[in-house]
Short mmCIF file of C-alpha atoms and ligand atoms in Angstrom, two decimals:
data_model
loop_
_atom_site.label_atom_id
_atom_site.label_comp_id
_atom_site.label_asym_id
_atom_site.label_seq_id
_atom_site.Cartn_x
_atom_site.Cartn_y
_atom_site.Cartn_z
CA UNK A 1 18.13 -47.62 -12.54
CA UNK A 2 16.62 -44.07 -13.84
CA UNK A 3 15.75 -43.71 -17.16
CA UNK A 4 18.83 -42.50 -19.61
CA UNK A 5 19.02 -38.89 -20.28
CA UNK A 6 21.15 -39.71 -22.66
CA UNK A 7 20.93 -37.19 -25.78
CA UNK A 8 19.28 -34.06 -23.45
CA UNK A 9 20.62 -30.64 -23.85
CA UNK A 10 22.22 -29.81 -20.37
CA UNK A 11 23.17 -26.30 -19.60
CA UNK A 12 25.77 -26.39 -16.59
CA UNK A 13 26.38 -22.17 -15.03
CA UNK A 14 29.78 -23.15 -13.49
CA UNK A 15 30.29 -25.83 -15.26
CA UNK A 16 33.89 -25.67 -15.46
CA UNK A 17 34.82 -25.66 -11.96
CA UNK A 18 33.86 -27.15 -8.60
CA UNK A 19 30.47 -28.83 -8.15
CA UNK A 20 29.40 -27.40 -11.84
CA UNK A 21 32.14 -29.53 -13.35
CA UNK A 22 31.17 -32.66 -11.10
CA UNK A 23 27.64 -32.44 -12.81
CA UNK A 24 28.78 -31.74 -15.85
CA UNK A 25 30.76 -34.61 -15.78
CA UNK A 26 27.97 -37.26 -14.71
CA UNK A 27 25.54 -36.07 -17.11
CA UNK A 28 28.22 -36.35 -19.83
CA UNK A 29 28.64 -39.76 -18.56
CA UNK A 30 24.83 -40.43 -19.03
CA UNK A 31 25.25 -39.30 -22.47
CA UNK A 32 23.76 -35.73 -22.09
CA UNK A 33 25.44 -32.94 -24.14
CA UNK A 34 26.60 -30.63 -21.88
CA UNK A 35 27.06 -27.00 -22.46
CA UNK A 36 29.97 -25.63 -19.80
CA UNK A 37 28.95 -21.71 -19.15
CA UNK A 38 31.46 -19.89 -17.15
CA UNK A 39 33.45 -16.24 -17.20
CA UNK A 40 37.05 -18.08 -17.76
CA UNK A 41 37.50 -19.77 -21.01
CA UNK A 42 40.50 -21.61 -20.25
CA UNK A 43 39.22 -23.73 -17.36
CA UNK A 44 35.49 -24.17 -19.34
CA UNK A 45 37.55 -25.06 -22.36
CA UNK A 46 39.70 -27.43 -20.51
CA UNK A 47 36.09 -29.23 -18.66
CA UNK A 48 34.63 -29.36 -21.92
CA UNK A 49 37.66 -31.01 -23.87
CA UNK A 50 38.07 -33.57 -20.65
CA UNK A 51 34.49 -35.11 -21.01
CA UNK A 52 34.81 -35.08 -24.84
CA UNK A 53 37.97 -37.14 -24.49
CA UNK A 54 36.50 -39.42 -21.90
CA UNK A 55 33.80 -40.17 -25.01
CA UNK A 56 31.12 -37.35 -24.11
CA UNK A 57 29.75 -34.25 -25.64
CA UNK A 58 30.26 -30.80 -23.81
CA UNK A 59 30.94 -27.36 -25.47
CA UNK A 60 31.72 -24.19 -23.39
CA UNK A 61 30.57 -20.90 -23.89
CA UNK A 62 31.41 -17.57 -21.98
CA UNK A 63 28.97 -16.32 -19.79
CA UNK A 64 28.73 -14.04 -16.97
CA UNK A 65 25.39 -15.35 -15.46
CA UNK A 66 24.74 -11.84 -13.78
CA UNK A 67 24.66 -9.96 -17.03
CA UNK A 68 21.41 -10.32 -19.47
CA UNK A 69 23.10 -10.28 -22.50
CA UNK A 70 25.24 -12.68 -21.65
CA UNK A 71 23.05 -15.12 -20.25
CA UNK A 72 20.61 -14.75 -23.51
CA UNK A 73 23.74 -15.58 -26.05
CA UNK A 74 24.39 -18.66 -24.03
CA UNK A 75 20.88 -19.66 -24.73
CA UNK A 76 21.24 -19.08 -27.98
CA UNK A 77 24.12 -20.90 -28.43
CA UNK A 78 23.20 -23.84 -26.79
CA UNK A 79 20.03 -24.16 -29.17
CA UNK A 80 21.70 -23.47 -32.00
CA UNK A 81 24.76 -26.36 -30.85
CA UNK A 82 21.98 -28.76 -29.74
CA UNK A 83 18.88 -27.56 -30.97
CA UNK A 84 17.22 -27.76 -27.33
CA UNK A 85 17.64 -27.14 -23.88
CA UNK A 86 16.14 -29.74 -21.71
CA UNK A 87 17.58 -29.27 -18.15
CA UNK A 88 19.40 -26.03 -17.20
CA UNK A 89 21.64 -26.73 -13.78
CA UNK A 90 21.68 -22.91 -12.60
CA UNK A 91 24.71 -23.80 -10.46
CA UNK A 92 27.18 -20.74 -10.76
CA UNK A 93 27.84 -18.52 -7.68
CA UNK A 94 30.67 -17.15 -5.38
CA UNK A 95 31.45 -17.08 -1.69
CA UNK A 96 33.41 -14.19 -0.49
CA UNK A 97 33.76 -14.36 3.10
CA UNK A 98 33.53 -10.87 4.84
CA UNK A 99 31.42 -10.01 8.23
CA UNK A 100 28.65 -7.62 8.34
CA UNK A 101 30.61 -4.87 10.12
CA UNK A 102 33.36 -4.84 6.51
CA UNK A 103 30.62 -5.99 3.77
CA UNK A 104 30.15 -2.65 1.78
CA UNK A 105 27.07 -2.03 0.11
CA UNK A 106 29.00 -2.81 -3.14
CA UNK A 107 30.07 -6.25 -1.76
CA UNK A 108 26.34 -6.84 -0.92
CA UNK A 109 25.33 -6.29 -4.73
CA UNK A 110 28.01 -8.61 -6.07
CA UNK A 111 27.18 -11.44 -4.47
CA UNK A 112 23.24 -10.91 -5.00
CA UNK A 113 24.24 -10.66 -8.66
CA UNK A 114 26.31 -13.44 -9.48
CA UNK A 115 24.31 -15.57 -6.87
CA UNK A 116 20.74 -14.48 -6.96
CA UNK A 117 20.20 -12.04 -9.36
CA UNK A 118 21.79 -14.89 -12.18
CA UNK A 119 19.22 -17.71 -11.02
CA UNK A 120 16.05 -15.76 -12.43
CA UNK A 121 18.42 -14.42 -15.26
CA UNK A 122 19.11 -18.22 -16.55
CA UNK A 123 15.56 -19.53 -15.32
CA UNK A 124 13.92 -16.70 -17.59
CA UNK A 125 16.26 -16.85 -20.51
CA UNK A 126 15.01 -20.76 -20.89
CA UNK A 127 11.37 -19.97 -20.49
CA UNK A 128 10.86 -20.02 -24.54
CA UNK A 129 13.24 -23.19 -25.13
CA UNK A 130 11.18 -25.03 -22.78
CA UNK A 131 7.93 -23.62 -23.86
CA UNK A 132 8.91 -25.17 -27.85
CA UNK A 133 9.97 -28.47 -26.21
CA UNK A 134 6.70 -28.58 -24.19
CA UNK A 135 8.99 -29.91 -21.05
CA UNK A 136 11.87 -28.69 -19.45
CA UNK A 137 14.13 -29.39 -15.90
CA UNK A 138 15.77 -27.01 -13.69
CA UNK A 139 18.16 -27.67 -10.80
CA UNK A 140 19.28 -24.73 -9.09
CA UNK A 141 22.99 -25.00 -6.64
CA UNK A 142 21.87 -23.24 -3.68
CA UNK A 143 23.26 -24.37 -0.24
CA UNK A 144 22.80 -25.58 3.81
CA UNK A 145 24.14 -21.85 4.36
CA UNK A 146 21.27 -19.72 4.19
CA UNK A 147 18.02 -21.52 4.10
CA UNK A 148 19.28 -23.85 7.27
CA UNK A 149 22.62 -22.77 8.69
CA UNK A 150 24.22 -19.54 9.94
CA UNK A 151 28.03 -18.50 8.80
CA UNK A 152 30.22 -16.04 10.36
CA UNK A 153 30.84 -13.84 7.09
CA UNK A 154 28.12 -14.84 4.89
CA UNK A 155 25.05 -12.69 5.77
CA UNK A 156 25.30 -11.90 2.58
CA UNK A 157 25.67 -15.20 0.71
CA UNK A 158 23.37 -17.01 3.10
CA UNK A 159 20.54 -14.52 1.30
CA UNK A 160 21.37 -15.29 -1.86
CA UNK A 161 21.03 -18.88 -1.18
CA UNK A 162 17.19 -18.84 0.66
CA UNK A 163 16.43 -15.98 -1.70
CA UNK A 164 17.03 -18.58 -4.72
CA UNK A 165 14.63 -20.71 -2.66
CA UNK A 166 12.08 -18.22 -2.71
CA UNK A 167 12.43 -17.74 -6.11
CA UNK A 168 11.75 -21.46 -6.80
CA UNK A 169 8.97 -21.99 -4.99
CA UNK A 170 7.38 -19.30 -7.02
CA UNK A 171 9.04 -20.00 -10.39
CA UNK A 172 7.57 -23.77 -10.04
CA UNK A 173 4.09 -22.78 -9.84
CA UNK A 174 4.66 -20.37 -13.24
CA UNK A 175 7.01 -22.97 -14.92
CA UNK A 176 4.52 -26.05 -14.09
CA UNK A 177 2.78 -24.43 -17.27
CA UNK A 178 5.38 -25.48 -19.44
CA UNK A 179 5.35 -28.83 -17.80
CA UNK A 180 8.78 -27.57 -16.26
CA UNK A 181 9.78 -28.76 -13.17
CA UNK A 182 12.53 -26.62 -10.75
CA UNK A 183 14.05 -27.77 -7.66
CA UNK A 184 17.29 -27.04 -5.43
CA UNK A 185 20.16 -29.27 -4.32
CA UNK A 186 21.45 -27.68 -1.09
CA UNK A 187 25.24 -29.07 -0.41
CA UNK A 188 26.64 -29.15 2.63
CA UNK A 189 30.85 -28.74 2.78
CA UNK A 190 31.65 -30.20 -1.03
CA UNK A 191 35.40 -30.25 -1.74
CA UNK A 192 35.96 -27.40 -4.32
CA UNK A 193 38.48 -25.20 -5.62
CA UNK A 194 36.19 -22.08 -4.14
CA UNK A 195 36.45 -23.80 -0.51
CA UNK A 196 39.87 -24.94 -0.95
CA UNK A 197 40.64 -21.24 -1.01
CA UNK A 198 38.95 -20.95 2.54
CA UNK A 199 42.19 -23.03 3.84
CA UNK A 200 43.02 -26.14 5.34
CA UNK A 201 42.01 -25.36 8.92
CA UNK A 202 38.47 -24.17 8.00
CA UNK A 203 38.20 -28.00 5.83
CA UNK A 204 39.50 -29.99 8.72
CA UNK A 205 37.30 -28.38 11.08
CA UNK A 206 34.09 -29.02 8.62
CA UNK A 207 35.06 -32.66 8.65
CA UNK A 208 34.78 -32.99 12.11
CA UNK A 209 31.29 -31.25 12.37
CA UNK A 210 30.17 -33.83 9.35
CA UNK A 211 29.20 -37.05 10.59
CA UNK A 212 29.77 -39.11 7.90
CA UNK A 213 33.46 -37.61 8.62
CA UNK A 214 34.48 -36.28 5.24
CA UNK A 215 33.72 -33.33 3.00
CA UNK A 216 31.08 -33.85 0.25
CA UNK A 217 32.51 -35.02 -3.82
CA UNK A 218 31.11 -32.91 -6.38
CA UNK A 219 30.07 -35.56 -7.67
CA UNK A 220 27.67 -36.17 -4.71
CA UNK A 221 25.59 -33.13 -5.81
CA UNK A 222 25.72 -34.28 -9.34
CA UNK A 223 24.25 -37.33 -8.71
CA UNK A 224 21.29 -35.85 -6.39
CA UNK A 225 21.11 -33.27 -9.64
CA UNK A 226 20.74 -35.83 -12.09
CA UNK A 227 18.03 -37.82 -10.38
CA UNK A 228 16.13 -34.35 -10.33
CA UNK A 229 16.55 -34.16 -14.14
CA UNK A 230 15.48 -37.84 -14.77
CA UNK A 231 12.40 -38.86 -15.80
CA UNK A 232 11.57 -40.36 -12.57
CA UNK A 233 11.69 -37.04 -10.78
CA UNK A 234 8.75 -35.51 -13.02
CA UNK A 235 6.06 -35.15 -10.04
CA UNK A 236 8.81 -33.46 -8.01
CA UNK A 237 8.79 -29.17 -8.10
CA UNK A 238 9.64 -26.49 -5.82
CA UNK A 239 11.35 -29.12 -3.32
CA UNK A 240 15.06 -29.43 -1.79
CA UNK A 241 17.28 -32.18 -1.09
CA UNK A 242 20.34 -31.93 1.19
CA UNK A 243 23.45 -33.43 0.83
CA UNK A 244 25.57 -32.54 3.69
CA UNK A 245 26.84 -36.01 5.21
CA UNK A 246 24.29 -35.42 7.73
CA UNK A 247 26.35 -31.60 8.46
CA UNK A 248 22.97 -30.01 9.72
CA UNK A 249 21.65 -32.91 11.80
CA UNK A 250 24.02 -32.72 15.23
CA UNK A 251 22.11 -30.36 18.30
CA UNK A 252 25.59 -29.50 20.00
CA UNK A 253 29.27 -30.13 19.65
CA UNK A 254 28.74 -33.36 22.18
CA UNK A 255 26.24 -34.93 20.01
CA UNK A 256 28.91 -35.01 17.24
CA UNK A 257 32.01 -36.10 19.60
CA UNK A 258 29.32 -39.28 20.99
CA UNK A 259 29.26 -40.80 17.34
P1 LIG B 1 33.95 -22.80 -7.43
O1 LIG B 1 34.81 -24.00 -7.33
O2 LIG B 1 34.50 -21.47 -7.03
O3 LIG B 1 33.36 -22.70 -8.92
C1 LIG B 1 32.47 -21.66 -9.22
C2 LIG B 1 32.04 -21.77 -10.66
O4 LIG B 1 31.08 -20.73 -10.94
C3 LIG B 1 33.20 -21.56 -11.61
O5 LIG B 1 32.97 -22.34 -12.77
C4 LIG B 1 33.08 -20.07 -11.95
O6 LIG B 1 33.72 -19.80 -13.20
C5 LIG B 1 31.56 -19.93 -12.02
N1 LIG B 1 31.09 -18.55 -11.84
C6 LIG B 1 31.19 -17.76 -10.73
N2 LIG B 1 30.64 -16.55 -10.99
C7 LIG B 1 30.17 -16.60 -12.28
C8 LIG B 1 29.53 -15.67 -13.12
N3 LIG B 1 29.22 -14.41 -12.70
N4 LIG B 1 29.19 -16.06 -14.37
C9 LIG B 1 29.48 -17.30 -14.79
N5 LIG B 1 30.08 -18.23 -14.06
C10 LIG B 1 30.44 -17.86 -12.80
O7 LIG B 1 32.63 -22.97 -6.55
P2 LIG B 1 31.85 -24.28 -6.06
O8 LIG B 1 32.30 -24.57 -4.70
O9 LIG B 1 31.87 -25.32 -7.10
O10 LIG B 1 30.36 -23.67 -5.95
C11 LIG B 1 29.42 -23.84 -7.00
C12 LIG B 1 28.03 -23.56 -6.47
O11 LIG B 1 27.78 -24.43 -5.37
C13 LIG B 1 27.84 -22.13 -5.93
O12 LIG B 1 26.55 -21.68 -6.27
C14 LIG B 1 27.96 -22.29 -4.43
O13 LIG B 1 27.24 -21.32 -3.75
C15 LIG B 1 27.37 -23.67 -4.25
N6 LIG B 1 27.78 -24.34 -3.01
C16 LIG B 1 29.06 -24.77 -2.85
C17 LIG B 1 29.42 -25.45 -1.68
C18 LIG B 1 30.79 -26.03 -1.45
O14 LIG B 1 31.03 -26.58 -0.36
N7 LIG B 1 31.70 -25.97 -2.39
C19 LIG B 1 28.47 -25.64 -0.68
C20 LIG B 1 27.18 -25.15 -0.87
C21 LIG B 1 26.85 -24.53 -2.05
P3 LIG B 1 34.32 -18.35 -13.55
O15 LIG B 1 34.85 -17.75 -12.28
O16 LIG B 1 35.37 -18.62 -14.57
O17 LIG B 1 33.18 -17.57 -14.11
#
């Protein structure tokens, strides 16, 4: 049993979809106030009011974690709701799909910005919050894609998601000042409106490759999330936990059809 976190400040960057909204919802359950930061209001709005009528607190705010300003009100907002941040779950990010050969430079800077670009944004707009509180907790969403795995149309996603690791290893050695800890959950094939979108073939085929045969819950990363935000988890920083069913384990296709 870890210890409650009931009564922390949570910030949640994608909160209202997707894996955001599956750990929003278990550290509502835990008691946490949540704070739902996303672009569209009506989904964030509609996350929020679900955990509040399942008996939890959650607000949302609009945020677009690539843009400064934005990122800074949603700070200040969230202090001024719950007069602290203790954990922030830097979780929002996108996955457009295009190959190397059709990825325009343009394409390239999106994805760095709402992926990469948005982690140091939301790291360094909590700096001071955690600085006052004299602790502070940050799980960062990146993925297997990236820092272990190759994917046909992600060159440029993949970097987003080992360049957040680089940043973390670095940004736990400067936060450990603050007695903050940061560390990354790395999912695997999680069951998501965003992948949904990538069609039925391309989730049937995932299961197959998965040997605990079946996509990830959202609530699977919100769990491994929430143990890196308990109290528990204080010694742990700059560190990454999979949760991929065991996706990145297999050699070759034979050593998945044996099982
Ligand atoms: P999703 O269902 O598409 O949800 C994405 C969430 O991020 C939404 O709440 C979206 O809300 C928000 N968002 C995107 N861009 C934003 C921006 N610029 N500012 C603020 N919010 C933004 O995606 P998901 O599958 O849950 O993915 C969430 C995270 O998990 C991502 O970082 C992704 O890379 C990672 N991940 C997912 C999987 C998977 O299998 N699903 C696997 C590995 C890693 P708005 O669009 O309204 O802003």
């Amino acid at each position: 049993m870890l210890t409650s976190i009931a009564g922390q400040s949570v910030i949640v960057t994608g909160g209202s979809k997707g894996i955001g909204k599956g750990i929003a919802r278990v550290f509502a359950r835990q008691g946490a106030k949540v704070v739902i930061a996303a672009r569209g209001m009506d989904a964030a709005e509609a996350t929020a009011h679900e955990i509040r009528v399942a008996g939890g607190t959650a607000i949302a705010h609009e945020t677009d974690v690539s843009d400064w300003g934005s990122v800074q009100g949603l700070v200040t907002k969230t202090l001024q709701s719950f007069g602290k941040i203790d954990v922030l779950c830097a979780n929002a990010g996108a996955f457009p799909q295009k190959k190397i050969v059709d990825l325009s430079p343009d394409d390239w800077d999106q994805v760095m910005h709402s992926n990469l670009k948005s982690t140091f944004l939301c790291v360094k707009a909590c700096i001071p919050a955690f600085e006052a509180a004299g602790s502070g907790r940050v799980v960062v969403t990146s993925s297997i894609t990236g820092p272990v795995t190759g994917y046909p149309g992600w060159s440029h996603y993949g970097a987003t998601k080992a360049g957040q690791l680089g940043f973390m290893r670095t940004a736990a050695m400067e936060l450990a000042r603050y007695k903050t800890t940061i560390n990354a959950v790395l999912p695997g094939n999680i069951i998501t409106e965003g992948l949904q979108d990538l069609g039925q073939s391309y989730l049937d085929g995932m299961a197959k490759a998965i040997p605990l045969k079946r996509l990830g819950n959202v609530e699977d990363i919100g769990y491994a999330a929430l143990f890196l935000a308990s109290k528990e988890a204080s010694y742990i920083t700059g560190q990454t936990i999979v949760v991929d069913g065991g996706q990145t384990l297999p050699e070759s296709a034979e050593a998945i059809d044996s099982i």
